[in-house]
Short mmCIF file of C-alpha atoms in Angstrom, two decimals:
data_model
loop_
_atom_site.label_atom_id
_atom_site.label_comp_id
_atom_site.label_asym_id
_atom_site.label_seq_id
_atom_site.Cartn_x
_atom_site.Cartn_y
_atom_site.Cartn_z
CA UNK A 1 -5.08 -23.20 11.23
CA UNK A 2 -2.34 -24.07 12.86
CA UNK A 3 1.32 -22.10 12.90
CA UNK A 4 4.14 -21.33 15.39
CA UNK A 5 3.62 -18.40 17.54
CA UNK A 6 6.48 -16.56 19.87
CA UNK A 7 4.37 -14.90 22.38
CA UNK A 8 7.00 -12.54 24.14
CA UNK A 9 5.32 -11.12 27.70
CA UNK A 10 6.49 -11.00 31.31
CA UNK A 11 3.47 -11.12 32.82
CA UNK A 12 3.36 -15.02 33.55
CA UNK A 13 -0.27 -15.02 33.94
CA UNK A 14 -1.00 -13.47 30.92
CA UNK A 15 1.59 -15.70 29.13
CA UNK A 16 0.23 -18.87 30.39
CA UNK A 17 -3.59 -17.63 30.24
CA UNK A 18 -2.76 -16.99 26.11
CA UNK A 19 -0.53 -19.94 25.36
CA UNK A 20 -2.79 -22.28 26.82
CA UNK A 21 -5.71 -20.86 24.45
CA UNK A 22 -3.79 -20.82 21.40
CA UNK A 23 -2.38 -24.63 21.87
CA UNK A 24 -6.23 -25.49 22.33
CA UNK A 25 -6.69 -23.96 18.96
CA UNK A 26 -3.91 -25.84 17.56
CA UNK A 27 -0.90 -23.44 17.73
CA UNK A 28 2.48 -24.45 18.60
CA UNK A 29 3.55 -21.66 21.25
CA UNK A 30 6.64 -20.81 22.61
CA UNK A 31 7.22 -18.02 25.44
CA UNK A 32 9.71 -15.86 26.71
CA UNK A 33 9.60 -13.16 29.28
CA UNK A 34 13.07 -11.05 28.96
CA UNK A 35 13.10 -8.81 26.04
CA UNK A 36 16.90 -9.34 25.77
CA UNK A 37 16.22 -12.85 24.66
CA UNK A 38 13.70 -11.84 21.83
CA UNK A 39 16.06 -11.09 18.84
CA UNK A 40 18.47 -14.53 19.46
CA UNK A 41 14.90 -16.63 19.80
CA UNK A 42 13.01 -15.13 16.75
CA UNK A 43 16.37 -15.59 14.54
CA UNK A 44 16.57 -19.04 15.92
CA UNK A 45 13.12 -20.34 15.57
CA UNK A 46 11.60 -18.01 12.62
CA UNK A 47 8.02 -18.43 14.06
CA UNK A 48 5.10 -17.75 12.03
CA UNK A 49 3.77 -14.86 13.88
CA UNK A 50 5.13 -12.88 17.06
CA UNK A 51 3.00 -11.79 19.89
CA UNK A 52 5.10 -8.82 21.68
CA UNK A 53 4.22 -6.73 24.62
CA UNK A 54 5.47 -3.37 24.70
CA UNK A 55 6.55 -3.37 28.19
CA UNK A 56 9.40 -5.86 28.91
CA UNK A 57 12.26 -6.36 31.09
CA UNK A 58 15.65 -6.26 29.09
CA UNK A 59 14.69 -4.53 25.94
CA UNK A 60 11.47 -3.06 25.28
CA UNK A 61 9.07 -3.76 22.89
CA UNK A 62 9.15 -1.04 20.64
CA UNK A 63 13.13 -1.69 20.12
CA UNK A 64 12.60 -5.33 19.66
CA UNK A 65 9.85 -4.75 17.00
CA UNK A 66 11.82 -2.28 15.23
CA UNK A 67 15.05 -4.50 14.99
CA UNK A 68 13.11 -7.68 13.95
CA UNK A 69 11.94 -5.77 10.94
CA UNK A 70 15.30 -5.67 9.70
CA UNK A 71 15.18 -10.00 9.10
CA UNK A 72 12.02 -11.01 9.96
CA UNK A 73 9.22 -11.02 7.30
CA UNK A 74 6.41 -12.90 9.23
CA UNK A 75 3.51 -11.59 11.25
CA UNK A 76 3.85 -9.23 14.58
CA UNK A 77 1.01 -8.49 16.79
CA UNK A 78 1.95 -5.85 19.17
CA UNK A 79 0.10 -6.16 23.00
CA UNK A 80 -0.65 -2.52 24.40
CA UNK A 81 -1.61 -1.63 28.52
CA UNK A 82 -3.88 0.83 26.94
CA UNK A 83 -5.07 2.91 23.38
CA UNK A 84 -2.87 5.90 24.57
CA UNK A 85 0.19 3.82 24.82
CA UNK A 86 1.03 4.36 21.40
CA UNK A 87 -1.32 5.52 18.56
CA UNK A 88 -1.93 3.09 15.59
CA UNK A 89 0.20 4.93 13.20
CA UNK A 90 3.41 4.73 15.20
CA UNK A 91 2.93 1.16 15.70
CA UNK A 92 2.36 0.65 11.88
CA UNK A 93 5.39 2.73 11.58
CA UNK A 94 7.49 0.52 13.82
CA UNK A 95 6.15 -2.63 11.50
CA UNK A 96 3.63 -4.24 13.58
CA UNK A 97 0.88 -5.53 11.11
CA UNK A 98 -1.58 -5.24 13.90
CA UNK A 99 -2.36 -4.39 17.56
CA UNK A 100 -4.31 -5.52 20.59
CA UNK A 101 -5.04 -3.74 24.00
CA UNK A 102 -5.13 -5.75 27.04
CA UNK A 103 -7.14 -7.39 28.80
CA UNK A 104 -6.79 -10.06 25.64
CA UNK A 105 -9.83 -11.87 25.00
CA UNK A 106 -8.81 -15.31 23.16
CA UNK A 107 -11.29 -15.54 20.53
CA UNK A 108 -10.41 -12.19 19.14
CA UNK A 109 -6.86 -12.52 19.41
CA UNK A 110 -7.59 -16.29 17.12
CA UNK A 111 -9.28 -14.27 14.83
CA UNK A 112 -6.73 -11.38 14.52
CA UNK A 113 -3.67 -14.30 13.96
CA UNK A 114 -6.11 -16.30 11.71
CA UNK A 115 -6.69 -13.07 9.38
CA UNK A 116 -2.98 -12.61 9.62
CA UNK A 117 -1.95 -15.73 8.74
CA UNK A 118 -3.98 -15.96 5.84
CA UNK A 119 -2.60 -12.60 4.50
CA UNK A 120 0.96 -14.12 5.00
CA UNK A 121 0.05 -17.22 3.29
CA UNK A 122 -1.86 -15.84 0.39
CA UNK A 123 1.00 -13.38 -0.63
CA UNK A 124 3.42 -16.30 -0.46
CA UNK A 125 1.67 -18.79 -2.55
CA UNK A 126 -0.09 -16.19 -4.77
CA UNK A 127 1.30 -16.31 -8.45
CA UNK A 128 4.37 -15.26 -8.91
CA UNK A 129 4.74 -11.84 -10.81
CA UNK A 130 7.97 -10.40 -12.12
CA UNK A 131 10.95 -9.67 -9.56
CA UNK A 132 11.45 -6.17 -10.60
CA UNK A 133 8.87 -3.50 -11.47
CA UNK A 134 9.30 0.04 -12.16
CA UNK A 135 6.96 3.19 -12.48
CA UNK A 136 7.79 6.90 -12.76
CA UNK A 137 11.98 6.21 -11.52
CA UNK A 138 10.75 3.96 -8.55
CA UNK A 139 12.24 0.45 -9.06
CA UNK A 140 10.81 -2.19 -6.37
CA UNK A 141 12.42 -5.54 -6.05
CA UNK A 142 9.67 -8.41 -5.19
CA UNK A 143 11.92 -10.95 -4.53
CA UNK A 144 13.52 -9.09 -1.11
CA UNK A 145 10.83 -6.46 -0.76
CA UNK A 146 13.24 -2.97 -1.63
CA UNK A 147 12.13 -0.41 -3.14
CA UNK A 148 14.64 2.21 -4.68
CA UNK A 149 14.38 5.39 -5.86
CA UNK A 150 17.35 6.83 -8.11
CA UNK A 151 19.44 3.99 -6.63
CA UNK A 152 18.75 4.73 -3.18
CA UNK A 153 16.67 2.35 -0.58
CA UNK A 154 13.76 3.63 0.54
CA UNK A 155 13.04 2.68 4.18
CA UNK A 156 9.51 1.18 4.14
CA UNK A 157 7.42 -1.09 6.19
CA UNK A 158 6.40 -4.00 4.91
CA UNK A 159 2.83 -2.96 4.70
CA UNK A 160 3.91 0.25 3.07
CA UNK A 161 6.17 -1.82 0.59
CA UNK A 162 3.12 -4.05 -0.62
CA UNK A 163 0.90 -1.04 -1.06
CA UNK A 164 3.52 0.62 -3.12
CA UNK A 165 4.24 -2.65 -4.94
CA UNK A 166 0.36 -3.01 -6.01
CA UNK A 167 0.16 0.69 -7.15
CA UNK A 168 3.24 0.26 -9.07
CA UNK A 169 1.95 -3.01 -10.88
CA UNK A 170 -1.20 -0.93 -11.64
CA UNK A 171 0.55 2.73 -12.56
CA UNK A 172 -1.89 5.07 -13.94
CA UNK A 173 -4.65 3.07 -12.90
CA UNK A 174 -7.29 3.13 -9.81
CA UNK A 175 -6.06 0.29 -7.21
CA UNK A 176 -9.36 -0.03 -5.05
CA UNK A 177 -9.11 0.14 -1.20
CA UNK A 178 -10.47 -3.48 -0.74
CA UNK A 179 -7.59 -4.22 -3.16
CA UNK A 180 -5.01 -2.36 -1.20
CA UNK A 181 -6.51 -3.77 2.10
CA UNK A 182 -6.06 -7.55 0.49
CA UNK A 183 -2.40 -7.23 -0.07
CA UNK A 184 -1.45 -5.00 3.03
CA UNK A 185 -1.29 -7.81 5.42
CA UNK A 186 -3.18 -7.91 8.72
CA UNK A 187 -6.21 -5.75 7.27
CA UNK A 188 -9.63 -6.89 6.84
CA UNK A 189 -11.24 -4.98 4.20
CA UNK A 190 -14.20 -2.56 5.87
CA UNK A 191 -15.66 0.58 4.19
CA UNK A 192 -15.32 2.18 7.29
CA UNK A 193 -11.59 0.90 8.17
CA UNK A 194 -9.22 4.05 8.13
CA UNK A 195 -6.37 1.61 8.87
CA UNK A 196 -5.60 1.37 4.80
CA UNK A 197 -5.80 5.11 4.38
CA UNK A 198 -3.03 6.02 7.43
CA UNK A 199 -0.96 3.32 5.69
CA UNK A 200 -1.46 5.11 1.99
CA UNK A 201 -0.76 8.47 4.46
CA UNK A 202 2.68 7.32 5.86
CA UNK A 203 3.62 5.95 2.38
CA UNK A 204 3.01 9.36 0.76
CA UNK A 205 5.01 10.85 3.76
CA UNK A 206 7.99 8.44 3.22
CA UNK A 207 7.69 9.00 -0.35
CA UNK A 208 7.86 12.78 0.34
CA UNK A 209 10.87 12.46 2.44
CA UNK A 210 12.90 10.34 0.17
CA UNK A 211 12.29 13.56 -2.44
CA UNK A 212 10.30 11.38 -4.45
CA UNK A 213 9.09 14.14 -7.03
CA UNK A 214 8.46 12.24 -10.26
CA UNK A 215 5.39 10.08 -8.63
CA UNK A 216 2.73 10.95 -6.44
CA UNK A 217 -0.11 8.94 -4.99
CA UNK A 218 -3.73 10.53 -5.75
CA UNK A 219 -6.83 9.64 -3.81
CA UNK A 220 -9.39 9.00 -6.35
CA UNK A 221 -12.81 9.49 -3.98
CA UNK A 222 -15.19 6.60 -3.21
CA UNK A 223 -12.88 4.21 -5.04
CA UNK A 224 -9.06 4.29 -4.25
CA UNK A 225 -5.92 5.42 -4.82
CA UNK A 226 -3.68 5.78 -8.46
CA UNK A 227 0.27 6.28 -8.75
CA UNK A 228 0.74 9.02 -11.22
CA UNK A 229 3.74 10.65 -12.43
CA UNK A 230 3.89 14.55 -11.14
CA UNK A 231 2.90 16.24 -14.15
CA UNK A 232 -0.43 14.01 -14.16
#
């Protein structure tokens, strides 16, 4: 698999080793070390995937990730110095599709990238559905990946939108955890993987915060999730 990767990393040794490893695997890699240059570079090059360090000069990786998600639909992998630097939930809320802790192991990084790009290309080339779908007062636009309730936009990450979209498309019926993993970019299905549960939990909180009281996401034990009306 190949693609264009933008690596935003201020540690020269890590950046060069990562670049050499990915190029050996067939990827085209651009490297920048100053966070203040990242947004312009992303807008200009529109990479297939961004590898983004959290601690950067000029602008932090947190701010870059958050602002990038306002215009960028591709994949973002966050690099953290330790698992305690930011929780997985916090990173997902920022809009990251995956994260890795340093030191980076090349073969693991390549495997993560390949998984993310498979999700991305699967989503882009899957059979298109109706642009607009709605259930229980929630309306989604599949073309520009936006969701609304009572004409007010819902502030969702890409993965949250994708989960909501599949729940709306199957409103009233149970969607398996495996299916949710397949549509939520960056999650490889595993029965013990709680990433999908955290994303669903975050989506529930977003709906409550937006005062969406006409619908609820119900957990169906040992099966998956179901979008139901508030009276169901």
